[in-house]
Amino acid sequence: MMKFLRNALALCVFFTLFVGVIKGQDAVKIPIKAVVRDINGNPVKGASITIEGNDVLTIANQAGEFSLSIEENSTFTVNAKGYKTLPVIALANLKQVTLTKEDRLINVGFKNATESNLPAGVSSVNLAQLFEKNFITYGLDGMEAFAPGFNGNNLWGMNTSFILIDGVPRDVNSVTPNEIEEITFLKSASAVALYGSRGAKGVILITTKRGTATKQKINVRSNIGLNTPKRFAQYLGSSEYMTLYNEALSNDGLAAAYTPETIYNHSGVNPYRYPSVDYYASEYLKNSFSRYDGVAEISGGNDRARYYTNVGFASTGSLLNFGEAKENNTSERFNIRGNVDMQLTKALKARVDASAVFSSSGGVNTNYWANAATLRPHLFTPLIPINLLEQSDEVSKAMIKNATIIDGQYILGGTQLDQTNPFAAIYAGGNNKFVQRQFQFTTGIDADLKGILNGLTFSTTMGVDYLNSYNQGYRNGYATYQPNWTTYAGTTMIGSLTRWGEDTKTGVQNIADSYYRQTISLSGQFNYNTTIRNNHHISAVLLAAAYRQSQSEIYQPTTNSNLGLQLNYDFSHKYFAEITGAVVRSPKMPPGNRIALSPAASIGWRLSEEPFLKKVSFINDLTLTASAGILNTDLDFDEYFAYESIYTGTGGNWYGWNDGTGTQSTDSRRGSNMDLTFAKRKEISIGIKGGMFKNQFNFGANVFRNNITGIIGQINVLYPNYFTTGFPSSSFVPYSNYNSDQRTGLDFYLNFNKRIGAIDWTFGASGTYYTTKATKRADLLTYENSYQYRAGRPLDAIWGLKSNGFYMDANEVAAADGISSAKPAFGSALAPGDIKYIDQNGDKIIDDKDQVYLGRGGWFGAPFTAGLNLTAKWKNLTLFILGTGRFGGSAMKSDNYFWVNGSDKYSAVVRDRWTPQTKNTATFPRLTTLNGDNNFRASDFWLYSTDRFDLSKVQISYTISDKLFKSKVLKELGLYVAGFNLLTIAKEREILELNLGGAPQTRLYNLGVKAMF
C-alpha cells in the first residue's frame, strides 16, 4: 500500500513538472514599443522599466520612448524620478504609459515634508532639476528668482542666515552646484525654531545628491567659458592730470607745479622719459580670460546599498598678462565626494558621506588693482629700454649686468619715491599661492523603533569638518632704476642710472598666514508619526543638537546647543497645527541666564478641501497659514564673558604720589551686568499658497513682521560721562540689553506652466519687499534735534548733509560768515565752486548737527528684490532666460575715484568740475590740492540710486536625439551655450558696473557638453 502511494505521488509530481515545462515552452513573448508621458502629455525621459526582483529591463530615451520583449499579460513597473511608480500589464496594443507627479519630499529641518504640505515660511528649489537648463557656478546664484524671501544676501532682510549642508554648518562654497539636490529656505520663526539660537536669522539647508536603487549611471559634464570685462575705471593721462593739478593749485592760491613744456612732453613725445601709464592698457591686460571645469557623477545601487560619487575640477584665469602674473594668476579647485546609504537590517539604516576639496589660487606679491586706482600716471616708467643707454656709459652697463632683464631688452623702472611698484613686483618680486584644503565627514544612523512603538523612529547625525589654508611662495627683492636723461645732437639717451634696492633671490619658499578651522556637529532625534481613523495625522520630533567650531588664534571656540520638541497635528489634510519649543543655551550669557525657552506655533487651513471650494474645478489648492514665535538668540553678539567687569594693566607708567615716581595704572574696560540676557526675535507671519487650472498656475505669498528686542551693546550715553575717559582709555559702562529693531515685509511667487502648440512654456516670478526700522535707540541723550533721531528710521539709513548747489562767486563765499548765511565748520577755507549746504537747525553753522536722513543703503539686501525666469522647450531644444532686479536702495560716491583731493589720482569725473566758465553746468566741485573737507563728506550731492535690472542669464540647451547614435553605452548627449551678466539696465549703470580698487566685473560666455552613460 505504501509503495503504491509513493509511486502515485511521484507520478503526480512528474506530471505537474511536465505540464509546467510545456506551459513554459508555450509562453510567448510580445514586443512592446511605447512612450512614457506625464499627465500634461510631456515625455518623461530616463524612466526605468523593471520586473520585480530583476534588474532594469530598459530605460526610456529622451523622447520617453522604450521598447522591450516580454510575456503577454505579465506585469512590469515604470519608475521615474519625481513621479509615482506605476505597475503596467504587458499588452500587445500598449502604446503609452502615463505617470503622475509624486509629491516630492523636501528637507525642512530635522524632518521631511511633501511639497504640497510645506510649513509656513518655507521655500524650496529643486536645484538638480533646475541645473539641467540653468548651468551655474555658485550654489545660490540667482536663487532670488526662485525662492521668495531670499534677496541674494539673506532671508527676510536679516543679515546672518545659517547655512547647513547635509545638516552640518558649512560654507556654501564647499560644494559645487553639481553636487546639490535641493536648497530649502527656512524663513519664519516657526520654521527655524528647532535650530535654537543659531537659526534665529533664517536657515538655508543644502542637501547633496544621493544614490538611488537603479542601474549604475555615469553623468559627465564639461564647460569652457570666456570672461570679458564689463567696464574699467577711467583715469586721466599724464598731460591732462598735470593741467588739472595746476588748476587745483591755482584754486588754492598756489603756484603751478608743471610747466607747459612738461605737460606737452607727457602727451606722448617719449613715453619712457615722459611716462603716461595706463594701468588698463592692452600691454598689461588681456581682453578676456578663460575658465573651464569638468565633473563626473557616478550613482546607482539596490535595495541594500546606494551610492553617489562626484569628482570635479575647475580652473579660472586672470586678466593680468605680464610677468609672474601671466602664468601664475590661476585658481584651481579639485573636489571629490562620496555619499553612501546602506540598509543594514530591516530596522536599521546607515549613512556615510565624505568629501574633500583641494583648491589653490596663484598670485603675485602685490595688489595690482589697488595700485591701479591710486598711482598717478606720470610718476615712473615701468620698463626702461636697455638700448637707450649711451654706448659710452660703462658704469650703467656694469650696474645692470646682474639686473633682472625683461624680455631681453628692458630693466625695471622706478624712482626714489617709487622704489617698489606693482610692475616691478610682478616682474621680479616672486610669486605667491594661496592653498586651502577642506575635509568633510558626515555619518548617521536611522532606526525604525516600531518594535517599541509603531511609528517611532530614531535618527542621529555627526559631522566633522576640517579646513586649513596658508600662503606659500617666494619673496624676492628687486632693484629698480631711475634714468637720468640727456640729449646729444638731437638724440635723447639715458646718460646714467640711479639704482634703488637690490636684486635678491634666496630660493627659500615662505609659508605664512596659516589658518585652520574645525567644526564638530552632533544631533539626535526621535520622530513619531501615526494616523488615527484615517483622518487624524499626528507627528512629533524630540531632538538635541550642538556644534562647536574652533579657529586658529581664537581662544574661545564658537559653541551652540539646544533641545527641541515639535508637535504636529493634521486633520484630513485640511487643518494643520504645529507647536514648537526649543531650549537654547549660550555660554555668552551670565550663569543664571544661559538657558532660555523659544516657543513658536503655526496653523494652516486648506480651503480647497472645504465643500464650498472643493467642487470649484479650476482650484486645485488654496491654503492659508499663520505662524508666530519668540526666539532667543545671541547671534549678533560675539563677546564671551561680557557680563563680567574687566580690568587690565596699561603697560605704561604715570606719575604717582611720590614726587614723580612712575607707577603702572590699571584701567577698567567695562562694568559688569549679571542681568544680561538673550536678544529676542518676536514675529508673526501670515501666508497663502495655491494652485489653479490643473496646477498650471501656482502662487504664494507671506506677510511678516518681526521685532528683535534687547539687542546687546555698550551704550555710553545711558551712563554719566565720567563712566568713560579718553586718556587713558577706560570705561565702567557695562553691556546691556537695550536697542530694538523691526522688520516688516512681503514675499511672493507666481509660476505658470502650459504646453501651447508644440512648445512647453514655464514662467516664474519671485519677489521680496521689506522695510526696517530702529524702534528703540537712546536718541534723547545722543542728538539735540529730533530730525536726527535714529528711532523710526531704517536700519540701513544713510545720513548726511543736504546740498544746495555751489557757491557761485566770491560774494556768496563772503556771505557765509555766520551772520547772513550759514558758515561751514569743517576747517578749510571756502571758495567759489565749493558745495553749499542747508542749515537744518538754523544756528548759522554747518556741521554734523545738520545731517539728515537721505535714503536706504540696502546693506541687508535691496528693499525690493525681484526675479523673473522663462523657459521655452520645443522638442529637444530649451531656451532659459533669467532676470533679477534690485530697487529702493542708494549708495554714496565716497571712494577716492569720486572724492578727489590732495595728490589723488584723477578719474574722469573731474572733467565735469566747477570752473567760472562751467559753473552753470558743473557736476563736480572745484579741484583742490588740500583736503577738501567741505566738499568730500556724506551728503546728497554724492548720493546715487542703486536701482537696477539685470539680464543675468540666457542659456540655450539642445539634447541630441539618441536615434542618431545607437549605442549601448552612451544614453544621452547634450550641448548648451550660456551667457552670464549680459546686460544691466540702470540709471547709474556706469557706477554699478565699476569695481573700484579690484578686478573688474565680467560677463561669462560658456559652452558646455553633458553626457550620460
Short mmCIF file of C-alpha atoms in Angstrom, two decimals, residues 80 122 264 356 400 439 459 490 500 512 518 561 574 614 677 703 791 807 812 857 886 891 941 971 987-988 993:
data_model
loop_
_atom_site.label_atom_id
_atom_site.label_comp_id
_atom_site.label_asym_id
_atom_site.label_seq_id
_atom_site.Cartn_x
_atom_site.Cartn_y
_atom_site.Cartn_z
CA ALA A 80 10.91 57.90 -12.93
CA VAL A 122 9.42 77.80 3.83
CA TYR A 264 53.33 118.78 -23.63
CA ALA A 356 37.47 66.67 0.12
CA ILE A 400 72.71 96.27 -14.75
CA PHE A 439 37.75 67.70 4.54
CA SER A 459 17.98 59.31 13.80
CA GLY A 490 69.15 115.92 -31.17
CA TRP A 500 67.17 101.72 -5.86
CA ALA A 512 52.81 82.22 6.01
CA GLN A 518 37.47 72.70 12.83
CA SER A 561 23.46 73.69 21.76
CA LYS A 574 -7.41 70.17 5.80
CA LYS A 614 -13.89 71.52 -3.45
CA THR A 677 20.31 88.02 28.58
CA VAL A 703 3.45 88.84 5.07
CA ALA A 791 14.50 105.57 16.14
CA TYR A 807 29.00 128.78 -4.03
CA GLU A 812 28.37 134.16 -1.88
CA GLY A 857 21.66 101.79 1.88
CA ARG A 886 17.03 95.32 -7.06
CA ALA A 891 24.80 104.46 -2.09
CA PHE A 941 25.38 115.59 -3.59
CA LYS A 971 22.49 57.06 -23.35
CA LYS A 987 20.23 104.99 -14.49
CA GLU A 988 23.63 104.70 -12.79
CA GLU A 993 29.36 98.13 -13.23
#
